[in-house]
C-alpha cells in the first residue's frame, strides 16, 4: 500500500485532533476504510472527523460494535460509522443497506473491519490504518 501520509499521535486527544485535520480532505461522497486491531483508536479518530464536520460532538461519538451503524448528521455531510467486526457473511452484510448509504451524495461512510469483505478494499476512496506503537501512541497511515 502506498501511503500519502504517516502520522504519529501520542494521546487520544492528538488522535482526535488528527481526525479533525483529516476531515477537511474527506468531502462526500466517500468510502473510508478504517483498519486496526481492537483498541487501535478507530473510533477516537472518528470523533475528530465528526466534530470537524459538525455532525456530532466528540462525546456523542461511540463505537458501533453492537449497533453496527451510527449515523451523525451535519449541515453538509451525513457520517455513517459502521463496524463490521461481528458480521461474518455477505448475506449478513446485505441486510445493513450499505450500498444505499454509498449512493447518498452527502455521505461519508467510515467502515471499521471492512477488510473482511474484499469489495470494500476495491471500492474504497481512502484507507486509514491505525497501529498501536505504545500505551497511548499510535501510528496512523493514510492512503
PDB file of C-alpha atoms in Angstrom:
ATOM      1  CA  UNK A   1       0.000   0.000   0.000  1.00  0.00           C
ATOM      2  CA  UNK A   2       1.333   3.411  -0.955  1.00  0.00           C
ATOM      3  CA  UNK A   3       0.628   5.803   1.910  1.00  0.00           C
ATOM      4  CA  UNK A   4       0.103   9.536   1.299  1.00  0.00           C
ATOM      5  CA  UNK A   5       0.862  10.407   4.890  1.00  0.00           C
ATOM      6  CA  UNK A   6       2.165   8.782   8.049  1.00  0.00           C
ATOM      7  CA  UNK A   7       1.311  10.435  11.369  1.00  0.00           C
ATOM      8  CA  UNK A   8       2.198   9.605  14.956  1.00  0.00           C
ATOM      9  CA  UNK A   9      -0.108  10.612  17.788  1.00  0.00           C
ATOM     10  CA  UNK A  10       0.866  10.321  21.433  1.00  0.00           C
ATOM     11  CA  UNK A  11      -2.533  10.577  23.126  1.00  0.00           C
ATOM     12  CA  UNK A  12      -6.236  10.112  22.401  1.00  0.00           C
ATOM     13  CA  UNK A  13      -6.514  13.909  22.238  1.00  0.00           C
ATOM     14  CA  UNK A  14      -3.899  14.036  19.472  1.00  0.00           C
ATOM     15  CA  UNK A  15      -5.742  11.263  17.605  1.00  0.00           C
ATOM     16  CA  UNK A  16      -8.984  13.288  17.798  1.00  0.00           C
ATOM     17  CA  UNK A  17      -7.072  16.362  16.563  1.00  0.00           C
ATOM     18  CA  UNK A  18      -5.709  14.373  13.610  1.00  0.00           C
ATOM     19  CA  UNK A  19      -9.277  13.290  12.818  1.00  0.00           C
ATOM     20  CA  UNK A  20     -10.262  16.964  12.690  1.00  0.00           C
ATOM     21  CA  UNK A  21      -7.443  17.644  10.209  1.00  0.00           C
ATOM     22  CA  UNK A  22      -8.296  14.628   8.035  1.00  0.00           C
ATOM     23  CA  UNK A  23     -11.960  15.658   7.900  1.00  0.00           C
ATOM     24  CA  UNK A  24     -11.040  18.588   5.658  1.00  0.00           C
ATOM     25  CA  UNK A  25      -9.897  16.096   2.985  1.00  0.00           C
ATOM     26  CA  UNK A  26     -12.915  13.786   3.283  1.00  0.00           C
ATOM     27  CA  UNK A  27     -15.528  15.546   1.187  1.00  0.00           C
ATOM     28  CA  UNK A  28     -18.590  13.415   0.408  1.00  0.00           C
ATOM     29  CA  UNK A  29     -19.390  11.103  -1.121  1.00  0.00           C
ATOM     30  CA  UNK A  30     -16.528   8.984   0.213  1.00  0.00           C
ATOM     31  CA  UNK A  31     -15.956   5.435   1.402  1.00  0.00           C
ATOM     32  CA  UNK A  32     -13.209   5.271   4.020  1.00  0.00           C
ATOM     33  CA  UNK A  33     -11.847   2.023   5.429  1.00  0.00           C
ATOM     34  CA  UNK A  34     -10.518   2.193   8.973  1.00  0.00           C
ATOM     35  CA  UNK A  35      -8.051  -0.618   9.680  1.00  0.00           C
ATOM     36  CA  UNK A  36      -6.588  -1.541  13.025  1.00  0.00           C
ATOM     37  CA  UNK A  37      -6.829  -4.042  15.834  1.00  0.00           C
ATOM     38  CA  UNK A  38      -9.287  -3.678  18.701  1.00  0.00           C
ATOM     39  CA  UNK A  39      -8.395  -0.594  20.711  1.00  0.00           C
ATOM     40  CA  UNK A  40      -6.215   0.914  17.978  1.00  0.00           C
ATOM     41  CA  UNK A  41      -8.136   4.201  18.044  1.00  0.00           C
ATOM     42  CA  UNK A  42     -10.506   3.929  15.085  1.00  0.00           C
ATOM     43  CA  UNK A  43     -13.493   5.385  16.948  1.00  0.00           C
ATOM     44  CA  UNK A  44     -11.264   8.008  18.572  1.00  0.00           C
ATOM     45  CA  UNK A  45     -10.254   9.194  15.102  1.00  0.00           C
ATOM     46  CA  UNK A  46     -13.918   9.269  14.023  1.00  0.00           C
ATOM     47  CA  UNK A  47     -14.672  11.574  16.982  1.00  0.00           C
ATOM     48  CA  UNK A  48     -12.441  14.236  15.438  1.00  0.00           C
ATOM     49  CA  UNK A  49     -13.833  13.726  11.942  1.00  0.00           C
ATOM     50  CA  UNK A  50     -17.446  14.012  13.134  1.00  0.00           C
ATOM     51  CA  UNK A  51     -16.715  17.066  15.242  1.00  0.00           C
ATOM     52  CA  UNK A  52     -14.902  18.894  12.426  1.00  0.00           C
ATOM     53  CA  UNK A  53     -17.789  18.251  10.029  1.00  0.00           C
ATOM     54  CA  UNK A  54     -20.276  19.490  12.658  1.00  0.00           C
ATOM     55  CA  UNK A  55     -22.029  16.121  12.599  1.00  0.00           C
ATOM     56  CA  UNK A  56     -21.562  15.307  16.303  1.00  0.00           C
ATOM     57  CA  UNK A  57     -19.770  16.487  19.394  1.00  0.00           C
ATOM     58  CA  UNK A  58     -16.739  14.448  20.390  1.00  0.00           C
ATOM     59  CA  UNK A  59     -18.505  12.885  23.395  1.00  0.00           C
ATOM     60  CA  UNK A  60     -21.500  11.839  21.251  1.00  0.00           C
ATOM     61  CA  UNK A  61     -19.423   9.533  19.045  1.00  0.00           C
ATOM     62  CA  UNK A  62     -19.243   5.954  20.294  1.00  0.00           C
ATOM     63  CA  UNK A  63     -18.201   2.628  18.841  1.00  0.00           C
ATOM     64  CA  UNK A  64     -20.882   0.983  16.688  1.00  0.00           C
ATOM     65  CA  UNK A  65     -19.682  -2.536  17.598  1.00  0.00           C
ATOM     66  CA  UNK A  66     -23.084  -3.639  18.898  1.00  0.00           C
ATOM     67  CA  UNK A  67     -25.420  -1.344  16.940  1.00  0.00           C
ATOM     68  CA  UNK A  68     -23.351  -1.880  13.743  1.00  0.00           C
ATOM     69  CA  UNK A  69     -24.133   1.585  12.295  1.00  0.00           C
ATOM     70  CA  UNK A  70     -24.140   5.025  13.885  1.00  0.00           C
ATOM     71  CA  UNK A  71     -25.407   7.985  11.888  1.00  0.00           C
ATOM     72  CA  UNK A  72     -24.259  11.548  12.533  1.00  0.00           C
ATOM     73  CA  UNK A  73     -25.833  14.405  10.548  1.00  0.00           C
ATOM     74  CA  UNK A  74     -24.003  17.622   9.839  1.00  0.00           C
ATOM     75  CA  UNK A  75     -25.054  20.632   7.762  1.00  0.00           C
ATOM     76  CA  UNK A  76     -23.354  19.312   4.603  1.00  0.00           C
ATOM     77  CA  UNK A  77     -22.418  15.728   5.427  1.00  0.00           C
ATOM     78  CA  UNK A  78     -24.024  12.640   6.887  1.00  0.00           C
ATOM     79  CA  UNK A  79     -21.478  10.345   8.500  1.00  0.00           C
ATOM     80  CA  UNK A  80     -22.232   6.640   8.665  1.00  0.00           C
ATOM     81  CA  UNK A  81     -19.834   4.975  11.103  1.00  0.00           C
ATOM     82  CA  UNK A  82     -20.067   1.236  10.513  1.00  0.00           C
ATOM     83  CA  UNK A  83     -18.429  -1.645  12.393  1.00  0.00           C
ATOM     84  CA  UNK A  84     -18.298  -4.992  10.574  1.00  0.00           C
ATOM     85  CA  UNK A  85     -16.396  -6.848  13.315  1.00  0.00           C
ATOM     86  CA  UNK A  86     -19.370  -9.111  14.110  1.00  0.00           C
ATOM     87  CA  UNK A  87     -20.561  -9.520  10.500  1.00  0.00           C
ATOM     88  CA  UNK A  88     -19.453 -12.871   9.084  1.00  0.00           C
ATOM     89  CA  UNK A  89     -21.166 -13.341   5.709  1.00  0.00           C
ATOM     90  CA  UNK A  90     -22.120 -11.391   2.596  1.00  0.00           C
ATOM     91  CA  UNK A  91     -25.739 -12.216   3.426  1.00  0.00           C
ATOM     92  CA  UNK A  92     -25.481 -10.507   6.817  1.00  0.00           C
ATOM     93  CA  UNK A  93     -23.684  -7.605   5.161  1.00  0.00           C
ATOM     94  CA  UNK A  94     -26.505  -7.145   2.638  1.00  0.00           C
ATOM     95  CA  UNK A  95     -29.033  -6.591   5.446  1.00  0.00           C
ATOM     96  CA  UNK A  96     -27.179  -3.442   6.554  1.00  0.00           C
ATOM     97  CA  UNK A  97     -28.026  -1.476   3.398  1.00  0.00           C
ATOM     98  CA  UNK A  98     -24.514  -0.111   2.933  1.00  0.00           C
ATOM     99  CA  UNK A  99     -24.990   0.131  -0.844  1.00  0.00           C
ATOM    100  CA  UNK A 100     -27.865   2.577  -0.282  1.00  0.00           C
ATOM    101  CA  UNK A 101     -25.692   4.665   2.044  1.00  0.00           C
ATOM    102  CA  UNK A 102     -22.922   4.790  -0.560  1.00  0.00           C
ATOM    103  CA  UNK A 103     -25.338   6.239  -3.144  1.00  0.00           C
ATOM    104  CA  UNK A 104     -26.140   9.240  -0.925  1.00  0.00           C
ATOM    105  CA  UNK A 105     -24.223  12.255  -2.296  1.00  0.00           C
ATOM    106  CA  UNK A 106     -23.880  13.701   1.233  1.00  0.00           C
ATOM    107  CA  UNK A 107     -22.493  10.520   2.758  1.00  0.00           C
ATOM    108  CA  UNK A 108     -19.148   9.919   4.344  1.00  0.00           C
ATOM    109  CA  UNK A 109     -19.126   6.183   5.053  1.00  0.00           C
ATOM    110  CA  UNK A 110     -16.472   5.161   7.586  1.00  0.00           C
ATOM    111  CA  UNK A 111     -16.149   1.378   7.872  1.00  0.00           C
ATOM    112  CA  UNK A 112     -14.243  -0.464  10.588  1.00  0.00           C
ATOM    113  CA  UNK A 113     -13.225  -4.053   9.758  1.00  0.00           C
ATOM    114  CA  UNK A 114     -14.144  -3.551   6.093  1.00  0.00           C
ATOM    115  CA  UNK A 115     -11.106  -5.582   5.065  1.00  0.00           C
ATOM    116  CA  UNK A 116     -13.151  -8.695   5.937  1.00  0.00           C
ATOM    117  CA  UNK A 117     -15.047  -8.090   2.690  1.00  0.00           C
ATOM    118  CA  UNK A 118     -12.753  -7.672  -0.360  1.00  0.00           C
ATOM    119  CA  UNK A 119     -15.229  -5.493  -2.274  1.00  0.00           C
ATOM    120  CA  UNK A 120     -14.668  -2.645   0.182  1.00  0.00           C
ATOM    121  CA  UNK A 121     -10.916  -2.775  -0.400  1.00  0.00           C
ATOM    122  CA  UNK A 122     -11.615  -2.364  -4.123  1.00  0.00           C
ATOM    123  CA  UNK A 123     -14.286   0.335  -3.771  1.00  0.00           C
ATOM    124  CA  UNK A 124     -12.743   2.468  -1.032  1.00  0.00           C
ATOM    125  CA  UNK A 125     -11.671   6.036  -1.696  1.00  0.00           C
ATOM    126  CA  UNK A 126      -9.391   6.318   1.331  1.00  0.00           C
ATOM    127  CA  UNK A 127      -7.828   3.829   3.715  1.00  0.00           C
ATOM    128  CA  UNK A 128      -6.658   4.813   7.186  1.00  0.00           C
ATOM    129  CA  UNK A 129      -4.573   2.242   9.055  1.00  0.00           C
ATOM    130  CA  UNK A 130      -4.069   2.680  12.796  1.00  0.00           C
ATOM    131  CA  UNK A 131      -1.368   0.794  14.668  1.00  0.00           C
ATOM    132  CA  UNK A 132      -0.514   0.768  18.347  1.00  0.00           C
ATOM    133  CA  UNK A 133       3.043   1.923  18.970  1.00  0.00           C
ATOM    134  CA  UNK A 134       2.760   2.129  22.752  1.00  0.00           C
ATOM    135  CA  UNK A 135       0.250   2.615  25.560  1.00  0.00           C
ATOM    136  CA  UNK A 136      -1.242   5.771  24.003  1.00  0.00           C
ATOM    137  CA  UNK A 137       0.971   6.243  20.940  1.00  0.00           C
ATOM    138  CA  UNK A 138      -0.478   5.419  17.508  1.00  0.00           C
ATOM    139  CA  UNK A 139       0.979   5.369  14.015  1.00  0.00           C
ATOM    140  CA  UNK A 140      -1.730   6.397  11.553  1.00  0.00           C
ATOM    141  CA  UNK A 141      -1.217   5.888   7.828  1.00  0.00           C
ATOM    142  CA  UNK A 142      -3.493   7.429   5.216  1.00  0.00           C
ATOM    143  CA  UNK A 143      -3.703   6.035   1.680  1.00  0.00           C
TER     144      UNK A 143
END
